[in-house]
Amino acid sequence: MSIITILGAGAMGSGLCTPLCKSGWEVRLWGTWLDDHLIDACEAGKPHPRTKVPLAKGVKLYRSDELNKALEGADVVVMSVASVGVPKITEMALEGISKGKALWLTSKGFCPNQEGKIQLLPEAIRTIARQKGVSIPPIVAIAGPVKANECAEGKPTATIFGCKDIKVSQMYAREARTDVYCIEATDDETGVEICAPMKNVYAIALGIADGLEEGTGFPHHNLKAATFNRAIKEMSLLGQALGARMETAFGLPGVGDLEVTGLSGRNKVYGVRIGRGEKAKEALAEMDRLEQTVEGVPAAGLAAKLVEQSAPHLKEELTLLKAVNEILAGTDRPVVQVISEAVLPKRP
Ligand SMILES: NC(=O)c1ccc[n+]([C@@H]2O[C@H](COP(=O)([O-])OP(=O)(O)OC[C@H]3O[C@@H](n4cnc5c(N)ncnc54)[C@H](O)[C@@H]3O)[C@@H](O)[C@H]2O)c1
């Protein structure tokens, strides 16, 4: 039986345990120093506090001071912490990662390196390993429309594994598949890793359209649909500028994940607050108070930097990205006007 060690006992790390146990892996779940209360609940047999679903049977739990034990003999390591924690956890787990056959990655975000260059997460991880003189196995980027609670509950789910070596993504797509957790394989790591954080940014805009309905009492579905269309176009443009395939944004990592993220989740909820009339900064403070990390906020700023550094010709073309950043900065203009100008077709 192959051993898989998941780093991060949050919603996604724990949710992933369900299909992995079902597909025959020996699953270990390691919690960071922020996860003690989550491990407590799982050990007590209670539902996981984030997914509200009990952990799959047979999962071995490890606390933050047991990282080496959790990694010992692992065939695959899964990075499943919030993107802000990826550099630190990579450094802490580097030895264990280097001994495995693959590193899977569910974390979604961008990461500035020491020189301030914005990197996609797999590149950021490879850079850290290179700097430490450690060689690491292939990275498999995991994305697609996967809500952690539904995955935990064993509901039908489509996902995508992206590795530069297609044979590796195909192999794990076979080995982690269950009747209900079904996996596409791609070699477009870049496309997958662009869509993953960008859809969090654009889900804020979709939430704003829903919030406008709550605030005004009148639906803004037309605006929401135009926003969705624009978001996919921008993910595709940015991805292609960085070497991704166009179709990736139109598949599970783009269209699929944006649909599910725009239905529910923290980025959408944050957007609803803004659409309803709350100021961006105040709404974010309230989300923080509720321990709701809104990954789309840092991702929006980092994406703008990434565009400036690596695809400057797109700076004016990615109008929705620009609009979200204007709103997050606390624009004085009505948000409906800012989003409309960004997503409605221009006068011919
Ligand atoms: N929830 C989902 O449906 C879902 C689906 C696919 C991918 N993801 C991605 O998986 C990653 C984890 O998401 P989640 O839903 O489990 O979030 P979560 O908030 O439930 O858990 C976050 C995890 O990251 C760790 N963490 C947070 N801040 C950290 C820091 N500063 N340093 C080190 N570790 C830190 C926590 O200890 C915890 O293990 C995110 O990047 C998210 O975008 C989530």
Tab-separated table of C-alpha atoms and ligand atoms in Angstrom:
chain	number	residue	atom	x	y	z
A	1	MET	CA	0.000	0.000	0.000
A	2	SER	CA	1.453	3.401	-1.013
A	3	ILE	CA	1.788	6.021	1.707
A	4	ILE	CA	0.556	9.571	1.142
A	5	THR	CA	1.181	12.382	3.633
A	6	ILE	CA	-1.038	15.439	3.450
A	7	LEU	CA	0.423	18.643	4.887
A	8	GLY	CA	-2.337	20.858	6.274
A	9	ALA	CA	-5.360	19.561	8.156
A	10	GLY	CA	-7.708	22.329	6.978
A	11	ALA	CA	-10.790	21.834	4.837
A	12	MET	CA	-9.013	20.657	1.695
A	13	GLY	CA	-6.363	18.496	3.361
A	14	SER	CA	-9.004	16.635	5.342
A	15	GLY	CA	-11.484	16.484	2.440
A	16	LEU	CA	-8.926	14.846	0.179
A	17	CYS	CA	-8.568	12.004	2.673
A	18	THR	CA	-11.925	10.547	1.579
A	19	PRO	CA	-11.080	9.643	-2.035
A	20	LEU	CA	-7.497	8.724	-1.135
A	21	CYS	CA	-8.604	6.229	1.533
A	22	LYS	CA	-11.199	4.843	-0.866
A	23	SER	CA	-8.644	4.408	-3.646
A	24	GLY	CA	-6.422	2.350	-1.362
A	25	TRP	CA	-3.713	4.691	-0.087
A	26	GLU	CA	-2.374	4.696	3.452
A	27	VAL	CA	-3.288	8.281	4.340
A	28	ARG	CA	-1.505	10.435	6.904
A	29	LEU	CA	-2.793	13.909	7.768
A	30	TRP	CA	-0.395	16.384	9.360
A	31	GLY	CA	-1.731	19.545	11.000
A	32	THR	CA	0.296	22.747	11.256
A	33	TRP	CA	0.623	24.650	14.552
A	34	LEU	CA	-2.630	26.385	13.552
A	35	ASP	CA	-4.547	23.120	13.274
A	36	ASP	CA	-4.474	21.663	16.796
A	37	HIS	CA	-8.198	22.296	17.327
A	38	LEU	CA	-8.959	20.599	14.002
A	39	ILE	CA	-6.907	17.534	14.948
A	40	ASP	CA	-8.591	17.517	18.394
A	41	ALA	CA	-12.025	17.335	16.774
A	42	CYS	CA	-10.965	14.589	14.343
A	43	GLU	CA	-9.341	12.555	17.132
A	44	ALA	CA	-12.552	12.837	19.137
A	45	GLY	CA	-14.466	11.421	16.161
A	46	LYS	CA	-16.380	14.691	15.690
A	47	PRO	CA	-17.042	16.217	12.275
A	48	HIS	CA	-14.121	18.260	10.949
A	49	PRO	CA	-14.911	21.850	12.043
A	50	ARG	CA	-14.380	23.261	8.509
A	51	THR	CA	-16.077	20.620	6.327
A	52	LYS	CA	-18.622	19.472	8.958
A	53	VAL	CA	-17.877	15.932	7.771
A	54	PRO	CA	-16.124	13.278	9.922
A	55	LEU	CA	-12.658	12.365	8.718
A	56	ALA	CA	-12.448	9.223	6.562
A	57	LYS	CA	-11.832	6.069	8.615
A	58	GLY	CA	-8.241	4.873	8.833
A	59	VAL	CA	-6.512	8.246	8.423
A	60	LYS	CA	-3.498	8.590	10.716
A	61	LEU	CA	-3.294	11.989	12.406
A	62	TYR	CA	-0.093	13.875	13.218
A	63	ARG	CA	0.373	17.095	15.158
A	64	SER	CA	2.705	19.928	14.210
A	65	ASP	CA	5.669	18.562	16.210
A	66	GLU	CA	5.390	15.183	14.435
A	67	LEU	CA	6.247	16.322	10.914
A	68	ASN	CA	9.218	13.983	10.440
A	69	LYS	CA	7.223	11.014	11.673
A	70	ALA	CA	4.382	11.927	9.301
A	71	LEU	CA	6.790	12.123	6.355
A	72	GLU	CA	8.777	8.965	7.083
A	73	GLY	CA	8.520	6.571	4.140
A	74	ALA	CA	5.920	8.697	2.295
A	75	ASP	CA	5.637	7.864	-1.415
A	76	VAL	CA	3.725	11.071	-2.117
A	77	VAL	CA	3.518	14.334	-0.168
A	78	VAL	CA	0.561	16.695	-0.655
A	79	MET	CA	0.945	20.414	0.040
A	80	SER	CA	-2.474	21.559	1.199
A	81	VAL	CA	-1.866	24.672	3.272
A	82	ALA	CA	-3.016	28.220	2.481
A	83	SER	CA	-0.710	29.728	-0.158
A	84	VAL	CA	0.839	32.134	2.349
A	85	GLY	CA	2.216	29.139	4.263
A	86	VAL	CA	3.644	27.265	1.277
A	87	PRO	CA	7.258	28.612	1.432
A	88	LYS	CA	7.649	27.882	5.144
A	89	ILE	CA	6.042	24.429	5.010
A	90	THR	CA	8.115	23.582	1.919
A	91	GLU	CA	11.299	24.406	3.830
A	92	MET	CA	10.176	22.443	6.877
A	93	ALA	CA	9.210	19.346	4.850
A	94	LEU	CA	11.908	19.528	2.179
A	95	GLU	CA	13.784	16.403	3.220
A	96	GLY	CA	10.628	14.280	3.275
A	97	ILE	CA	9.447	15.764	-0.023
A	98	SER	CA	12.788	14.978	-1.667
A	99	LYS	CA	12.520	11.308	-0.686
A	100	GLY	CA	9.046	10.900	-2.206
A	101	LYS	CA	8.092	10.080	-5.774
A	102	ALA	CA	5.899	13.154	-6.271
A	103	LEU	CA	4.707	16.323	-4.574
A	104	TRP	CA	1.043	17.086	-5.098
A	105	LEU	CA	-0.190	20.636	-4.631
A	106	THR	CA	-3.715	21.769	-3.814
A	107	SER	CA	-2.651	25.203	-2.517
A	108	LYS	CA	-3.668	28.067	-4.784
A	109	GLY	CA	-1.806	31.346	-5.067
A	110	PHE	CA	1.169	33.323	-6.314
A	111	CYS	CA	4.411	33.668	-4.432
A	112	PRO	CA	7.000	36.486	-4.568
A	113	ASN	CA	10.610	35.232	-4.453
A	114	GLN	CA	13.437	36.991	-2.593
A	115	GLU	CA	13.972	39.422	-5.493
A	116	GLY	CA	10.268	40.258	-5.588
A	117	LYS	CA	9.605	38.260	-8.754
A	118	ILE	CA	6.124	36.763	-8.710
A	119	GLN	CA	6.184	33.017	-9.252
A	120	LEU	CA	3.522	30.379	-9.695
A	121	LEU	CA	3.532	28.034	-6.685
A	122	PRO	CA	5.283	25.044	-8.347
A	123	GLU	CA	8.106	27.321	-9.509
A	124	ALA	CA	8.293	28.910	-6.055
A	125	ILE	CA	8.661	25.449	-4.490
A	126	ARG	CA	11.303	24.412	-7.031
A	127	THR	CA	13.206	27.662	-6.361
A	128	ILE	CA	13.243	27.039	-2.597
A	129	ALA	CA	14.497	23.482	-3.171
A	130	ARG	CA	17.207	24.675	-5.589
A	131	GLN	CA	18.400	27.318	-3.123
A	132	LYS	CA	18.720	24.639	-0.437
A	133	GLY	CA	20.545	22.330	-2.864
A	134	VAL	CA	17.809	19.700	-2.645
A	135	SER	CA	16.303	17.972	-5.658
A	136	ILE	CA	12.606	17.283	-5.509
A	137	PRO	CA	10.354	14.883	-7.433
A	138	PRO	CA	7.775	15.979	-10.051
A	139	ILE	CA	5.061	18.363	-8.877
A	140	VAL	CA	1.425	17.542	-9.620
A	141	ALA	CA	-0.792	20.651	-9.530
A	142	ILE	CA	-4.337	19.801	-8.478
A	143	ALA	CA	-7.258	22.024	-9.459
A	144	GLY	CA	-10.792	22.018	-10.771
A	145	PRO	CA	-14.248	22.433	-9.243
A	146	VAL	CA	-13.693	20.775	-5.876
A	147	LYS	CA	-15.402	22.016	-2.731
A	148	ALA	CA	-13.634	20.378	0.186
A	149	ASN	CA	-16.842	19.481	2.055
A	150	GLU	CA	-18.381	17.678	-0.933
A	151	CYS	CA	-15.121	15.851	-1.579
A	152	ALA	CA	-15.063	14.823	2.097
A	153	GLU	CA	-18.651	13.604	1.885
A	154	GLY	CA	-17.883	11.495	-1.209
A	155	LYS	CA	-20.109	13.482	-3.573
A	156	PRO	CA	-19.460	13.282	-7.347
A	157	THR	CA	-16.444	15.434	-8.168
A	158	ALA	CA	-14.342	16.170	-11.266
A	159	THR	CA	-10.787	17.344	-10.778
A	160	ILE	CA	-7.607	17.736	-12.821
A	161	PHE	CA	-4.005	16.756	-12.108
A	162	GLY	CA	-1.384	18.797	-13.976
A	163	CYS	CA	2.235	17.692	-14.232
A	164	LYS	CA	4.787	18.691	-16.863
A	165	ASP	CA	5.352	14.970	-17.342
A	166	ILE	CA	1.960	13.778	-18.597
A	167	LYS	CA	2.808	10.165	-17.703
A	168	VAL	CA	3.043	11.199	-14.050
A	169	SER	CA	-0.301	13.035	-14.057
A	170	GLN	CA	-1.921	10.106	-15.875
A	171	MET	CA	-0.499	7.593	-13.411
A	172	TYR	CA	-1.815	9.443	-10.348
A	173	ALA	CA	-5.119	10.213	-12.097
A	174	ARG	CA	-5.545	6.430	-12.255
A	175	GLU	CA	-4.220	5.710	-8.777
A	176	ALA	CA	-6.342	8.274	-6.905
A	177	ARG	CA	-9.576	7.778	-8.848
A	178	THR	CA	-12.708	6.442	-7.219
A	179	ASP	CA	-16.207	5.946	-8.616
A	180	VAL	CA	-17.071	9.515	-7.637
A	181	TYR	CA	-13.714	11.348	-7.535
A	182	CYS	CA	-12.764	11.404	-11.202
A	183	ILE	CA	-9.560	12.918	-12.474
A	184	GLU	CA	-8.463	14.393	-15.796
A	185	ALA	CA	-4.741	14.458	-16.542
A	186	THR	CA	-2.879	17.289	-18.270
A	187	ASP	CA	0.704	18.407	-18.832
A	188	ASP	CA	-0.321	22.073	-18.640
A	189	GLU	CA	0.994	22.843	-15.164
A	190	THR	CA	1.140	26.568	-15.988
A	191	GLY	CA	-2.475	26.735	-17.144
A	192	VAL	CA	-3.693	24.917	-14.050
A	193	GLU	CA	-1.627	27.138	-11.762
A	194	ILE	CA	-2.793	30.380	-13.403
A	195	CYS	CA	-6.478	29.467	-13.176
A	196	ALA	CA	-6.277	28.275	-9.551
A	197	PRO	CA	-5.532	31.658	-7.915
A	198	MET	CA	-7.124	33.824	-10.627
A	199	LYS	CA	-10.522	32.246	-10.155
A	200	ASN	CA	-10.385	33.339	-6.504
A	201	VAL	CA	-9.820	36.925	-7.691
A	202	TYR	CA	-12.676	36.743	-10.171
A	203	ALA	CA	-15.017	35.037	-7.677
A	204	ILE	CA	-14.863	38.302	-5.693
A	205	ALA	CA	-16.287	40.063	-8.771
A	206	LEU	CA	-19.022	37.417	-9.157
A	207	GLY	CA	-19.880	37.904	-5.478
A	208	ILE	CA	-20.142	41.661	-6.049
A	209	ALA	CA	-22.829	41.041	-8.691
A	210	ASP	CA	-24.780	38.920	-6.173
A	211	GLY	CA	-24.283	41.577	-3.494
A	212	LEU	CA	-25.701	44.228	-5.835
A	213	GLU	CA	-28.886	42.182	-5.931
A	214	GLU	CA	-28.985	42.021	-2.132
A	215	GLY	CA	-28.270	45.747	-1.838
A	216	THR	CA	-30.701	47.004	-4.480
A	217	GLY	CA	-33.355	44.291	-4.380
A	218	PHE	CA	-32.940	43.791	-8.103
A	219	PRO	CA	-31.001	40.941	-9.761
A	220	HIS	CA	-27.774	41.654	-11.618
A	221	HIS	CA	-27.551	38.277	-13.390
A	222	ASN	CA	-26.693	39.846	-16.754
A	223	LEU	CA	-23.764	41.637	-15.182
A	224	LYS	CA	-22.716	38.440	-13.383
A	225	ALA	CA	-22.731	36.441	-16.619
A	226	ALA	CA	-20.738	39.138	-18.443
A	227	THR	CA	-18.279	39.094	-15.523
A	228	PHE	CA	-17.950	35.300	-15.758
A	229	ASN	CA	-17.258	35.517	-19.487
A	230	ARG	CA	-14.651	38.229	-18.996
A	231	ALA	CA	-12.963	36.285	-16.189
A	232	ILE	CA	-12.485	33.209	-18.362
A	233	LYS	CA	-11.127	35.304	-21.213
A	234	GLU	CA	-8.597	36.964	-18.911
A	235	MET	CA	-7.455	33.647	-17.385
A	236	SER	CA	-6.922	32.336	-20.877
A	237	LEU	CA	-5.027	35.451	-22.048
A	238	LEU	CA	-2.753	35.498	-19.004
A	239	GLY	CA	-2.170	31.763	-19.160
A	240	GLN	CA	-1.229	31.868	-22.836
A	241	ALA	CA	1.141	34.795	-22.238
A	242	LEU	CA	2.980	32.605	-19.723
A	243	GLY	CA	3.046	29.487	-21.885
A	244	ALA	CA	-0.231	27.756	-20.979
A	245	ARG	CA	-2.658	26.216	-23.415
A	246	MET	CA	-5.733	28.262	-24.277
A	247	GLU	CA	-8.168	25.433	-23.610
A	248	THR	CA	-7.134	24.979	-19.965
A	249	ALA	CA	-9.065	28.102	-18.933
A	250	PHE	CA	-12.122	26.730	-20.729
A	251	GLY	CA	-11.976	23.401	-18.875
A	252	LEU	CA	-12.108	22.203	-15.255
A	253	PRO	CA	-9.444	24.576	-13.824
A	254	GLY	CA	-11.057	27.704	-15.334
A	255	VAL	CA	-14.770	27.464	-16.193
A	256	GLY	CA	-15.324	24.553	-13.797
A	257	ASP	CA	-13.598	26.006	-10.760
A	258	LEU	CA	-14.923	29.546	-11.325
A	259	GLU	CA	-18.469	28.216	-11.443
A	260	VAL	CA	-18.146	26.431	-8.098
A	261	THR	CA	-16.155	29.248	-6.461
A	262	GLY	CA	-18.710	31.828	-7.601
A	263	LEU	CA	-21.557	29.818	-6.056
A	264	SER	CA	-20.176	29.755	-2.530
A	265	GLY	CA	-16.939	30.123	-0.639
A	266	ARG	CA	-14.988	32.842	1.053
A	267	ASN	CA	-14.022	34.923	-1.990
A	268	LYS	CA	-17.591	35.087	-3.220
A	269	VAL	CA	-18.934	35.898	0.280
A	270	TYR	CA	-16.421	38.730	0.544
A	271	GLY	CA	-17.555	40.071	-2.851
A	272	VAL	CA	-21.199	39.930	-1.743
A	273	ARG	CA	-20.373	42.153	1.215
A	274	ILE	CA	-18.778	44.730	-1.090
A	275	GLY	CA	-21.649	44.545	-3.579
A	276	ARG	CA	-24.086	45.113	-0.710
A	277	GLY	CA	-22.324	48.361	0.108
A	278	GLU	CA	-19.559	47.553	2.639
A	279	LYS	CA	-16.158	49.175	2.086
A	280	ALA	CA	-13.567	46.650	0.842
A	281	LYS	CA	-11.199	47.129	3.791
A	282	GLU	CA	-13.934	46.962	6.436
A	283	ALA	CA	-15.442	43.867	4.834
A	284	LEU	CA	-12.017	42.215	4.837
A	285	ALA	CA	-11.472	43.043	8.514
A	286	GLU	CA	-14.801	41.381	9.280
A	287	MET	CA	-13.838	38.282	7.252
A	288	ASP	CA	-10.545	38.134	9.193
A	289	ARG	CA	-12.438	38.376	12.465
A	290	LEU	CA	-14.497	35.356	11.385
A	291	GLU	CA	-11.238	33.492	10.509
A	292	GLN	CA	-12.253	33.467	6.838
A	293	THR	CA	-9.079	33.833	4.763
A	294	VAL	CA	-9.903	35.526	1.458
A	295	GLU	CA	-7.106	34.259	-0.787
A	296	GLY	CA	-8.380	36.285	-3.766
A	297	VAL	CA	-7.289	39.544	-2.094
A	298	PRO	CA	-3.515	38.939	-1.997
A	299	ALA	CA	-3.806	37.061	-5.297
A	300	ALA	CA	-5.305	40.149	-7.006
A	301	GLY	CA	-2.349	42.341	-6.055
A	302	LEU	CA	0.221	39.669	-6.876
A	303	ALA	CA	-1.479	38.961	-10.209
A	304	ALA	CA	-1.209	42.643	-11.152
A	305	LYS	CA	2.526	42.500	-10.341
A	306	LEU	CA	2.900	39.260	-12.294
A	307	VAL	CA	1.314	40.948	-15.323
A	308	GLU	CA	3.620	43.966	-14.994
A	309	GLN	CA	6.684	41.735	-14.751
A	310	SER	CA	5.917	38.914	-17.151
A	311	ALA	CA	3.120	40.044	-19.498
A	312	PRO	CA	3.164	43.877	-19.555
A	313	HIS	CA	1.368	43.940	-22.922
A	314	LEU	CA	-1.741	42.662	-21.088
A	315	LYS	CA	-1.789	45.398	-18.436
A	316	GLU	CA	-4.603	47.398	-20.054
A	317	GLU	CA	-6.283	44.344	-21.556
A	318	LEU	CA	-7.042	42.558	-18.266
A	319	THR	CA	-9.801	45.045	-17.426
A	320	LEU	CA	-11.547	42.889	-14.828
A	321	LEU	CA	-8.344	42.258	-12.892
A	322	LYS	CA	-7.766	46.011	-12.909
A	323	ALA	CA	-11.345	46.667	-11.748
A	324	VAL	CA	-11.082	44.204	-8.835
A	325	ASN	CA	-7.855	45.850	-7.710
A	326	GLU	CA	-9.460	49.305	-7.937
A	327	ILE	CA	-12.327	48.109	-5.742
A	328	LEU	CA	-10.011	46.417	-3.227
A	329	ALA	CA	-8.028	49.667	-2.976
A	330	GLY	CA	-11.257	51.393	-1.844
A	331	THR	CA	-12.470	53.215	-4.947
A	332	ASP	CA	-14.866	56.147	-4.532
A	333	ARG	CA	-16.720	55.180	-7.721
A	334	PRO	CA	-19.838	52.966	-7.472
A	335	VAL	CA	-18.709	49.324	-7.738
A	336	VAL	CA	-21.431	48.610	-10.308
A	337	GLN	CA	-19.843	51.213	-12.576
A	338	VAL	CA	-16.318	49.858	-12.055
A	339	ILE	CA	-17.324	46.261	-12.865
A	340	SER	CA	-19.620	47.256	-15.754
A	341	GLU	CA	-16.898	49.271	-17.470
A	342	ALA	CA	-14.563	46.284	-17.155
A	343	VAL	CA	-16.812	43.531	-18.470
A	344	LEU	CA	-19.406	44.993	-20.857
A	345	PRO	CA	-18.408	45.043	-24.544
A	346	LYS	CA	-16.809	48.306	-25.639
A	347	ARG	CA	-18.486	50.557	-28.194
A	348	PRO	CA	-17.416	49.200	-31.604
B	1	LIG	N1	-11.605	24.495	0.437
B	1	LIG	C1	-11.628	24.075	-0.805
B	1	LIG	O1	-12.697	23.657	-1.306
B	1	LIG	C2	-10.383	24.033	-1.635
B	1	LIG	C3	-10.432	23.372	-2.833
B	1	LIG	C4	-9.292	23.285	-3.605
B	1	LIG	C5	-8.138	23.897	-3.165
B	1	LIG	N2	-8.112	24.588	-2.010
B	1	LIG	C6	-6.851	25.238	-1.629
B	1	LIG	O2	-6.203	24.457	-0.635
B	1	LIG	C7	-5.474	25.315	0.247
B	1	LIG	C8	-5.969	25.053	1.664
B	1	LIG	O3	-7.334	25.450	1.701
B	1	LIG	P1	-8.339	25.010	2.839
B	1	LIG	O4	-9.686	25.175	2.296
B	1	LIG	O5	-7.912	23.715	3.415
B	1	LIG	O6	-8.092	26.175	3.930
B	1	LIG	P2	-8.262	26.099	5.504
B	1	LIG	O7	-8.325	27.537	5.935
B	1	LIG	O8	-9.329	25.178	5.927
B	1	LIG	O9	-6.862	25.485	5.994
B	1	LIG	C9	-5.695	26.209	5.766
B	1	LIG	C10	-4.488	25.336	6.027
B	1	LIG	O10	-3.322	26.148	5.789
B	1	LIG	C11	-2.568	26.231	7.004
B	1	LIG	N3	-2.054	27.601	7.121
B	1	LIG	C12	-2.769	28.761	7.115
B	1	LIG	N4	-1.952	29.824	7.259
B	1	LIG	C13	-0.703	29.315	7.368
B	1	LIG	C14	0.578	29.905	7.559
B	1	LIG	N5	0.741	31.240	7.643
B	1	LIG	N6	1.656	29.105	7.628
B	1	LIG	C15	1.513	27.742	7.525
B	1	LIG	N7	0.322	27.130	7.365
B	1	LIG	C16	-0.766	27.914	7.279
B	1	LIG	C17	-3.548	25.910	8.139
B	1	LIG	O11	-2.861	25.447	9.255
B	1	LIG	C18	-4.396	24.847	7.469
B	1	LIG	O12	-3.751	23.600	7.492
B	1	LIG	C19	-5.772	26.758	-0.200
B	1	LIG	O13	-4.709	27.244	-0.988
B	1	LIG	C20	-7.039	26.613	-1.032
B	1	LIG	O14	-7.162	27.591	-2.039
B	1	LIG	C21	-9.200	24.643	-1.215
